[in-house]
Tab-separated table of C-alpha atoms and ligand atoms in Angstrom:
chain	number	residue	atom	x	y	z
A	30	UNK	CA	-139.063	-31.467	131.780
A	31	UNK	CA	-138.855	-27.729	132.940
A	32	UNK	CA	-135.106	-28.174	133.274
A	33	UNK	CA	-135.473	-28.136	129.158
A	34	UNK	CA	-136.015	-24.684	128.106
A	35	UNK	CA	-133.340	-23.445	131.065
A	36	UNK	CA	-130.553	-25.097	128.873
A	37	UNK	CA	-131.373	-24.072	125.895
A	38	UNK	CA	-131.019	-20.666	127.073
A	39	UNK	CA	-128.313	-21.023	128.413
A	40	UNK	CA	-126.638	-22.596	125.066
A	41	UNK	CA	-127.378	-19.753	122.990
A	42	UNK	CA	-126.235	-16.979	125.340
A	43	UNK	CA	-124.715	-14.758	122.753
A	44	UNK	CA	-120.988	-13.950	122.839
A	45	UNK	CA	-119.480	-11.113	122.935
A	46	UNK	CA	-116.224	-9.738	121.236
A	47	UNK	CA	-113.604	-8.119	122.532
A	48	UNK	CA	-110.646	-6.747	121.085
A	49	UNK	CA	-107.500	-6.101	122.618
A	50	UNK	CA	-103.852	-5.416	121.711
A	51	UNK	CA	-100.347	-5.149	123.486
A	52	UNK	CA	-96.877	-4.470	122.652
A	53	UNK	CA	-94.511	-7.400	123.590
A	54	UNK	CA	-91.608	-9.455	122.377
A	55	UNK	CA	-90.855	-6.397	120.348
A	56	UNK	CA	-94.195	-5.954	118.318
A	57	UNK	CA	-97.974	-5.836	118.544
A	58	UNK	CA	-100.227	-9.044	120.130
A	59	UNK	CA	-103.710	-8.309	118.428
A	60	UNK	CA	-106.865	-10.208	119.698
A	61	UNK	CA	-110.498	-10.382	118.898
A	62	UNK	CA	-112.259	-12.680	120.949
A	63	UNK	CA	-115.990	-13.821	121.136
A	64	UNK	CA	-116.185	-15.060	124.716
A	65	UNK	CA	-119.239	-15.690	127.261
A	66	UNK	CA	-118.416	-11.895	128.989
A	67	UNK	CA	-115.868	-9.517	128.948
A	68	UNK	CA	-114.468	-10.277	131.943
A	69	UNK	CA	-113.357	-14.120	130.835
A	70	UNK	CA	-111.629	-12.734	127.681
A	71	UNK	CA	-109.465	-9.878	129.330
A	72	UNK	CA	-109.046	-12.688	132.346
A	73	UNK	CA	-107.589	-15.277	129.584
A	74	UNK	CA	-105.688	-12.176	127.517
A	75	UNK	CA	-103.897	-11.443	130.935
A	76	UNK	CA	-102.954	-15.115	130.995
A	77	UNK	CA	-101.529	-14.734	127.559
A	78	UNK	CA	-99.729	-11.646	128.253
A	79	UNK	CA	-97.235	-13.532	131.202
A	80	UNK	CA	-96.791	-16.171	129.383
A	81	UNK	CA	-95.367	-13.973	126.318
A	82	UNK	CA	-93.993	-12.193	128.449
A	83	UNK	CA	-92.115	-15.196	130.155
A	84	UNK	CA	-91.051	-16.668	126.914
A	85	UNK	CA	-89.349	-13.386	126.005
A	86	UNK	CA	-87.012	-13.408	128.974
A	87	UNK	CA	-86.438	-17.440	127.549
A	88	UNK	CA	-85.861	-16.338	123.993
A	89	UNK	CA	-85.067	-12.650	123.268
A	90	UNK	CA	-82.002	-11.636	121.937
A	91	UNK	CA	-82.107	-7.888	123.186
A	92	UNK	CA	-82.163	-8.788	126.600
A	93	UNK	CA	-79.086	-9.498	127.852
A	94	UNK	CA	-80.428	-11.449	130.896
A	95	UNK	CA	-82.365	-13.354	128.740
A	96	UNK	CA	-81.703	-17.618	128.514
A	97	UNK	CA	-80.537	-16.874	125.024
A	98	UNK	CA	-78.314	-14.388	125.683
A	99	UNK	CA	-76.485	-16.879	128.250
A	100	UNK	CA	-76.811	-19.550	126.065
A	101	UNK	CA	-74.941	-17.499	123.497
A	102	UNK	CA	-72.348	-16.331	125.518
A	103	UNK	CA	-71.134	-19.609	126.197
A	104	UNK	CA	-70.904	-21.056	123.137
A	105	UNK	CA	-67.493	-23.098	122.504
A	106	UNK	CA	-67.453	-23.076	126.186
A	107	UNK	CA	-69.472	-26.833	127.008
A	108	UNK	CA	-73.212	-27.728	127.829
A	109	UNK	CA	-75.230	-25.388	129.518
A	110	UNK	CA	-78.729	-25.862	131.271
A	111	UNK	CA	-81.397	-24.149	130.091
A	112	UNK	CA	-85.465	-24.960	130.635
A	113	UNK	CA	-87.893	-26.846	128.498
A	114	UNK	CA	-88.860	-24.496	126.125
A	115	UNK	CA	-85.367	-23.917	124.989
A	116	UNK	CA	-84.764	-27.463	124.106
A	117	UNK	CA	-88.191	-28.331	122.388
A	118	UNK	CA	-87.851	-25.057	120.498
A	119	UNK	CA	-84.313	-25.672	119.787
A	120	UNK	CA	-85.606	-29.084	118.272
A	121	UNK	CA	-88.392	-27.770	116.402
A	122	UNK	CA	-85.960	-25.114	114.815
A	123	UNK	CA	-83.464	-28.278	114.272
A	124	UNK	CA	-86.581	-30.302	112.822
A	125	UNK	CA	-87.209	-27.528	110.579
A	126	UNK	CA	-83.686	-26.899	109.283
A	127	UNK	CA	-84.029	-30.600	108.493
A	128	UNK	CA	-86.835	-30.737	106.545
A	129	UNK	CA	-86.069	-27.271	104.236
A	130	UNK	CA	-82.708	-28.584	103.418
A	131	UNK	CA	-81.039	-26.025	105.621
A	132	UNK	CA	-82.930	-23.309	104.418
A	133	UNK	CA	-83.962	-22.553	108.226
A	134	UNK	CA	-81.063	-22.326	110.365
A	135	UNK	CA	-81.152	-20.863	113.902
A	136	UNK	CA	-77.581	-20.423	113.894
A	137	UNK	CA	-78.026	-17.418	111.416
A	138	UNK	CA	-76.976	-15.183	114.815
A	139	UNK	CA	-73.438	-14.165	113.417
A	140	UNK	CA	-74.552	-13.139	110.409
A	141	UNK	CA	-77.535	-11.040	111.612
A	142	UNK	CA	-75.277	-9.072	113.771
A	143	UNK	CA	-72.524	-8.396	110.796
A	144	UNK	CA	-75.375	-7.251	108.232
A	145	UNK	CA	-77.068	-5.222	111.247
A	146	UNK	CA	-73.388	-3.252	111.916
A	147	UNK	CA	-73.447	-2.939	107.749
A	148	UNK	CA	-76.667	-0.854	107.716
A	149	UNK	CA	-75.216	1.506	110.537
A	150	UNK	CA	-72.450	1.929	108.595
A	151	UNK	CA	-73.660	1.602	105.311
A	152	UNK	CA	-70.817	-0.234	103.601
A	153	UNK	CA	-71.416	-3.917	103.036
A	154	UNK	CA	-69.413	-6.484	105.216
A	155	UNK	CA	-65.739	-6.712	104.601
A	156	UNK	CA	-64.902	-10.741	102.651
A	157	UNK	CA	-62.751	-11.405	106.080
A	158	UNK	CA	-65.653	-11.662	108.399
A	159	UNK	CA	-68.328	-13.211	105.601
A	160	UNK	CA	-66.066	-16.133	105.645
A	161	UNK	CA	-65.980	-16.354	109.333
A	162	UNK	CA	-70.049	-15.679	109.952
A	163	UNK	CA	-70.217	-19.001	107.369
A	164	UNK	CA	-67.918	-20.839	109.421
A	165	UNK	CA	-70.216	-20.254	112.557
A	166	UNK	CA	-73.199	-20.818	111.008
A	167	UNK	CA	-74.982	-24.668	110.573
A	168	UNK	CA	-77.636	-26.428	112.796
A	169	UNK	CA	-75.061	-28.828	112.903
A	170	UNK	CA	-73.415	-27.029	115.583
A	171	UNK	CA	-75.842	-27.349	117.967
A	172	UNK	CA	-75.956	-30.568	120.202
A	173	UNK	CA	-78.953	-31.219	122.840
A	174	UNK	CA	-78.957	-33.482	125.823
A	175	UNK	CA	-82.573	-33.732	126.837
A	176	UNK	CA	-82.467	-35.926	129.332
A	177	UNK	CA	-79.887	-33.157	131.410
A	178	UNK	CA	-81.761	-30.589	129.535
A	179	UNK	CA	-78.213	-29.269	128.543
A	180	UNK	CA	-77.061	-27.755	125.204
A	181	UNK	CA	-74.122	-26.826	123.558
A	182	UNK	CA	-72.692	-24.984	120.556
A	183	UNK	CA	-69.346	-26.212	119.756
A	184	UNK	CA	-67.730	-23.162	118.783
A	185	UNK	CA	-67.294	-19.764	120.069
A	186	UNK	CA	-68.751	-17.314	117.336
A	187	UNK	CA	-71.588	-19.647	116.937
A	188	UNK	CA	-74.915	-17.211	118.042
A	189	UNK	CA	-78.490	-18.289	118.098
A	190	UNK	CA	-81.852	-16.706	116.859
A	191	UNK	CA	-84.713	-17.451	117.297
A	192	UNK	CA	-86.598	-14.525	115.531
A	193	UNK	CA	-87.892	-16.655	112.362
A	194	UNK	CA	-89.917	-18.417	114.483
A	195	UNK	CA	-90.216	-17.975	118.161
A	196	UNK	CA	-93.443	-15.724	118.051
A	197	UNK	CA	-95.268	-18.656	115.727
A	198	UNK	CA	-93.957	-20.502	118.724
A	199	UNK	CA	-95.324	-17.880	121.262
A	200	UNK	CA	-98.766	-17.960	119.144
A	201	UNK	CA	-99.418	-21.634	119.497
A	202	UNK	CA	-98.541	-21.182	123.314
A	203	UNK	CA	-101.165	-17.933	123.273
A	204	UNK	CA	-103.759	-20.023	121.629
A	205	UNK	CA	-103.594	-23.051	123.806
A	206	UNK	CA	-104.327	-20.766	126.924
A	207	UNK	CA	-107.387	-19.185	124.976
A	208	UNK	CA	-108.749	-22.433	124.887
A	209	UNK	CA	-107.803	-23.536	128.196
A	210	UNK	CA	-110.224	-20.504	129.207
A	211	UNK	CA	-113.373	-22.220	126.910
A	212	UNK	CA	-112.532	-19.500	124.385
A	213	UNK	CA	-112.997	-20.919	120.784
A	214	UNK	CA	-113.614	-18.012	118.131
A	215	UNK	CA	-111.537	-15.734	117.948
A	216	UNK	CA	-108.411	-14.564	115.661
A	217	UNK	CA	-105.433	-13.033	117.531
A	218	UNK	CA	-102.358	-11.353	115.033
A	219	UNK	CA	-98.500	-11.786	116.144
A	220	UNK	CA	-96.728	-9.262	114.419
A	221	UNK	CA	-97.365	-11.236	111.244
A	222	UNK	CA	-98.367	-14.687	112.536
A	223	UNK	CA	-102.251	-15.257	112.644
A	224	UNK	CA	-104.026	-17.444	114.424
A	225	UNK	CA	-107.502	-18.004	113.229
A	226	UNK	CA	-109.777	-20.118	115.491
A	227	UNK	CA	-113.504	-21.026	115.296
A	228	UNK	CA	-114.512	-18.183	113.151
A	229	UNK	CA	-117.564	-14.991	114.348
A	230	UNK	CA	-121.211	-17.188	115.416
A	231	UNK	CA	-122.724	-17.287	112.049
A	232	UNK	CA	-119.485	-17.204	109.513
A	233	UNK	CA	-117.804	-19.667	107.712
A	234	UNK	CA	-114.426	-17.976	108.340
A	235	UNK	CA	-111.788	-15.641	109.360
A	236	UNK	CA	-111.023	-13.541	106.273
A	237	UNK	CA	-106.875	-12.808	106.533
A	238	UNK	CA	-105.839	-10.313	104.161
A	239	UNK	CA	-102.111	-10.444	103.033
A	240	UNK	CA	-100.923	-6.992	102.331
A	241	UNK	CA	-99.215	-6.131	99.013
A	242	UNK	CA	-95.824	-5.754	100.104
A	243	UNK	CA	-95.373	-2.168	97.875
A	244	UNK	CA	-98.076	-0.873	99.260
A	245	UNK	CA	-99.271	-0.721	102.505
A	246	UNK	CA	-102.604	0.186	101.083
A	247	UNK	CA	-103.473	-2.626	99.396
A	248	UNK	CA	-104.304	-6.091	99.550
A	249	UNK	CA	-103.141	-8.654	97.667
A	250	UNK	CA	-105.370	-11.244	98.044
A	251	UNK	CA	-108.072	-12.424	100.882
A	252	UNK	CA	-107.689	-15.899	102.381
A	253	UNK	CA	-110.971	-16.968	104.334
A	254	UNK	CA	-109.777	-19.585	107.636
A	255	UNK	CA	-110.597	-21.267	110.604
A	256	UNK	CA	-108.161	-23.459	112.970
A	257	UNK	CA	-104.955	-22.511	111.390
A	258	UNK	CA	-101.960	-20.416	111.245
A	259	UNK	CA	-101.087	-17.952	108.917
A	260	UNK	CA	-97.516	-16.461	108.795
A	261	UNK	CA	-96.025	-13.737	106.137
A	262	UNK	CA	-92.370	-12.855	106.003
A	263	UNK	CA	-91.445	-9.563	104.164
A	264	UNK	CA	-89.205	-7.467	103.045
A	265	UNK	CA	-90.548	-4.271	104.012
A	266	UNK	CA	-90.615	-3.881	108.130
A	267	UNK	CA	-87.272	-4.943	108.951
A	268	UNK	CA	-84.499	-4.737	106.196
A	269	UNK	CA	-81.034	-3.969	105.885
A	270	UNK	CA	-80.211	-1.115	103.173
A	271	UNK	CA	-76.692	-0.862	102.557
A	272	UNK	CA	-75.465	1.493	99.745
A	273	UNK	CA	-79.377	1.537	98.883
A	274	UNK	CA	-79.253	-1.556	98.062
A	275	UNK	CA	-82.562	-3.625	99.977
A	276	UNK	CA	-81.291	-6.911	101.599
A	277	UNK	CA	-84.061	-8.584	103.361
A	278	UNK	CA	-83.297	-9.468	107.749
A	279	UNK	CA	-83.364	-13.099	106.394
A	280	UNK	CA	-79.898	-15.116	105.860
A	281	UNK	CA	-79.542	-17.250	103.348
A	282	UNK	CA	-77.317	-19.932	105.316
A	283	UNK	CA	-75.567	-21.333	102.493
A	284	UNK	CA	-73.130	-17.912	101.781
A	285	UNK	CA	-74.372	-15.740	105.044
A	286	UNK	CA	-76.090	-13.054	102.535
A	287	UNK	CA	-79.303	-11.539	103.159
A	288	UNK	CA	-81.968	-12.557	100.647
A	289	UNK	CA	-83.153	-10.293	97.630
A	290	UNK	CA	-85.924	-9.621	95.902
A	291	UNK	CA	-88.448	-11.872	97.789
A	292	UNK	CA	-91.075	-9.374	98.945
A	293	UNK	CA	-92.853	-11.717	100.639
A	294	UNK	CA	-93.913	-14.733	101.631
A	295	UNK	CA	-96.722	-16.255	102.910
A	296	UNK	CA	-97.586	-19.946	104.257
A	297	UNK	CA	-100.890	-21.537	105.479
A	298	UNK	CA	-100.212	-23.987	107.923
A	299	UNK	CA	-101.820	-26.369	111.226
A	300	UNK	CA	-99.303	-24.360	113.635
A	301	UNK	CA	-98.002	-21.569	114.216
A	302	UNK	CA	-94.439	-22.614	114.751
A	303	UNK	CA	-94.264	-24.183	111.851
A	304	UNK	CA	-96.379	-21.372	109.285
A	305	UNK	CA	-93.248	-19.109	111.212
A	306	UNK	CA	-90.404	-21.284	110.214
A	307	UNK	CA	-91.588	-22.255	107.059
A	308	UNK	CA	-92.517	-18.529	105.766
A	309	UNK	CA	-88.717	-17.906	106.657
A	310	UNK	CA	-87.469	-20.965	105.126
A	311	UNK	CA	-89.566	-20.511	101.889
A	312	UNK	CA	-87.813	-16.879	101.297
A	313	UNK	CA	-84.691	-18.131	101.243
A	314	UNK	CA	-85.610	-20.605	98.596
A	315	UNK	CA	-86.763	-18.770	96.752
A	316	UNK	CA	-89.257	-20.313	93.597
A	317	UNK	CA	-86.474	-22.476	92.339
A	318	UNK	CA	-86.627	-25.051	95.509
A	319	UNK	CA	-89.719	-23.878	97.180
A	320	UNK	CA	-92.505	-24.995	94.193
A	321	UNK	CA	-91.067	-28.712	94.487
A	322	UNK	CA	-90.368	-28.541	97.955
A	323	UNK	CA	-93.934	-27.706	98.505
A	324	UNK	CA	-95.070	-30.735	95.724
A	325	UNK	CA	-93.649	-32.809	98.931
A	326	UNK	CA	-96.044	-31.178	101.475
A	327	UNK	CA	-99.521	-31.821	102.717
A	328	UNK	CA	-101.625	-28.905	103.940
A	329	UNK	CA	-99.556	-26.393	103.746
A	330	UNK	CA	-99.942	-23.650	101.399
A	331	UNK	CA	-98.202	-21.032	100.359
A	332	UNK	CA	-97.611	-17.554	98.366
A	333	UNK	CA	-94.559	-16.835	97.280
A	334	UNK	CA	-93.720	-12.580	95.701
A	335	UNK	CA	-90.738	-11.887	93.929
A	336	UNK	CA	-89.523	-8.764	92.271
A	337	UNK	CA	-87.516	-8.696	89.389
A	338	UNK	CA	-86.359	-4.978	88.042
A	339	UNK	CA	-89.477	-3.195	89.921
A	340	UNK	CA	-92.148	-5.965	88.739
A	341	UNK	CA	-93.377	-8.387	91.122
A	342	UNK	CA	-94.543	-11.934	90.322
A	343	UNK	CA	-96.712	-14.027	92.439
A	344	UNK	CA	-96.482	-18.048	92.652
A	345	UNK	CA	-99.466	-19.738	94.706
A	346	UNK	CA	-99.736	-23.442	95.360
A	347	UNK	CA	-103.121	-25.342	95.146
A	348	UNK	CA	-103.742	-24.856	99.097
A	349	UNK	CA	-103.425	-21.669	99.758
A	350	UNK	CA	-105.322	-20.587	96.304
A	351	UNK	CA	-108.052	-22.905	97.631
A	352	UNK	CA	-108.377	-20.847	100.442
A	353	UNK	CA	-108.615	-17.848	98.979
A	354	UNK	CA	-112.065	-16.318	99.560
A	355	UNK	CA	-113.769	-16.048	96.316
A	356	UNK	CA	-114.558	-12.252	96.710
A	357	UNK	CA	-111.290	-10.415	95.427
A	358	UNK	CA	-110.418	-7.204	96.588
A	359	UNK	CA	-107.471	-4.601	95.156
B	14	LIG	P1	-89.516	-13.931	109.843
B	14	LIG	O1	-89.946	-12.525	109.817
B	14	LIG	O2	-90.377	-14.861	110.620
B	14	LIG	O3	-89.246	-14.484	108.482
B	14	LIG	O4	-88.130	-14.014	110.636
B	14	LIG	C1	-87.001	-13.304	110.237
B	14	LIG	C2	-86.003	-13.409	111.347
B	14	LIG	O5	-85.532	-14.753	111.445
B	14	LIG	C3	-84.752	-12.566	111.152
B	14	LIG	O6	-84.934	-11.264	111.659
B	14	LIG	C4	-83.729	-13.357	111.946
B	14	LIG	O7	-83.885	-13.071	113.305
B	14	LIG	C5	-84.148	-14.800	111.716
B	14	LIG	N1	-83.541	-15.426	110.527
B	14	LIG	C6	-82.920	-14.826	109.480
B	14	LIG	N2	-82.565	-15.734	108.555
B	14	LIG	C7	-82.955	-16.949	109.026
B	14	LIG	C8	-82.858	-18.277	108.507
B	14	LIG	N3	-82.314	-18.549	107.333
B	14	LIG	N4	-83.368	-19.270	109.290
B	14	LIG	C9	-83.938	-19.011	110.480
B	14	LIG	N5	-84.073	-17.783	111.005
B	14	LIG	C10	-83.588	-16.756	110.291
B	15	LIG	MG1	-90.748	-16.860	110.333
């Protein structure tokens, strides 16, 4: 019997939040963590921070050391080894190209790197080498051998990246440690790819706010989340301007052109590999094929901006506007 009132003390020790941040993988890792002491959180944080770190050195395409870099190098040249990660993200990305008609396509590599040396030079890509970044693009042109854990791209100029959706990848990998540690509220930001868990002891949520993608200032609208992934694409970090002409950093596969006037983008979804790829995906289909291609989907929600001569327009399916918090803010 006196064993009793020792547990429930115990039970509702109160939590306490920390909040950390770190530069990796090119961009900020924010978390705020509710955790029994400070101690576990920065102990589990630390945890996260290797394995980030690790997964860079897999998938980065600045290092030149990196497994993608290799990988890339030999293309057109046979299989190649690589470890797990590469294949099940290579998959994922396949699985994804898959389900968005194309729309997602690692393979956008060649293209990236022409409309990259187009901004430096600020003259848009000569017809000559459009028509050869299309003929190395197409998911197509990637084979996996899981069993060897090989892969292969079957041509030379075909170049991978992974940058629409290895840090949703990296998230889901960052959450799964912080629960591994016992660590269930908590929200932790990706450079654009949230993770909300188990919300603050006491709330019914995480509220997300997705920025208006004019104005840093201001916020377009408020979602309110627990246990799930939230990932924006935009326009207005990373962007190509050639001739002053704004190109977003995402291809459109089908012609190798950076997409316009799709501000941003932002999808609602279990993971955070898949809110990633399809926040990517959905800008380069734009409202046209992204309103019925989201009809098709359960759970997943989505906001779609797009600008037409200055003026921006804003589509939301019935997910994500049901979980919008009902306060609004400007
Ligand atoms: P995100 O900010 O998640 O939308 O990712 C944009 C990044 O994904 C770009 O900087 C490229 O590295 C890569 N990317 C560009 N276009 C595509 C595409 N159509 N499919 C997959 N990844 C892409
Ligand atoms: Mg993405």
């Amino acid at each position: 019997m006196k064993l009793i009132p020792v547990v429930l003390i115990f039970l509702t020790l109160p939590e306490v939040l920390v909040e950390r941040a770190f530069f990796v993988m090119g961009t900020i890792i924010e978390f705020k963590l509710y955790c029994e002491n400070k101690e576990s959180c920065d102990k589990a944080i630390l945890d996260v921070y290797s394995e980030v770190k690790r997964l860079d050195g897999i998938f980065s395409n600045y290092k030149n050391d990196s497994v993608l870099s290799r990988v890339n190098s030999y293309a057109g040249k046979g299989r190649i080894s690589v470890p797990d990660e590469f294949i099940e993200l290579t998959r994922l990305a396949i699985f994804f190209s898959g389900l968005t008609g194309g729309a997602f396509d690692i393979t956008v590599g060649r293209a990236m790197e022409i409309w990259s040396a187009s901004r430096e030079t600020n003259s848009m890509p000569n017809t000559k080498d459009m028509v050869r970044a299309k003929d190395c693009m197409g998911f197509g042109k990637i084979k996996i051998y899981p069993e060897e854990k090989q892969i292969e791209l079957n041509s030379s100029c075909v170049s991978l990246d992974f940058g629409g959706i290895g840090k949703g990848y990296a998230l889901d990998r960052a959450v799964g440690i912080l629960r591994k540690h016992g660590i269930k509220r908590g929200i932790v930001n990706f450079g654009g790819n949230i993770y909300a868990m188990k919300p603050p002891p006491g709330e019914d949520g995480w509220n997300v706010g997705i920025r208006h993608p004019r104005d840093e200032t201001q916020v377009l609208t408020l979602l309110r989340v627990e246990d799930t992934a939230v990932s924006t694409s935009g326009d207005y970090e990373r962007y190509f301007e050639v001739n002053g002409r704004r190109f977003s950093h995402i291809i459109n596969p089908r012609d190798g052109f950076p997409v316009e006037a799709v501000p941003s983008v932002t999808v609602i979804a279990k993971d955070g590999t898949g809110a990633d790829a399809l926040s990517t995906a959905l800008t380069v289909m734009r409202n046209d094929r992204a309103i019925q291609f989201l009809d098709q989907l359960k759970d997943v929600g989505a906001m779609i901006v797009t600008e037409e001569n200055g003026r921006l327009s804003i589509y939301k399916n019935p997910f994500f506007s049901g979980l919008e918090a009902t306060e609004t803010v400007n």
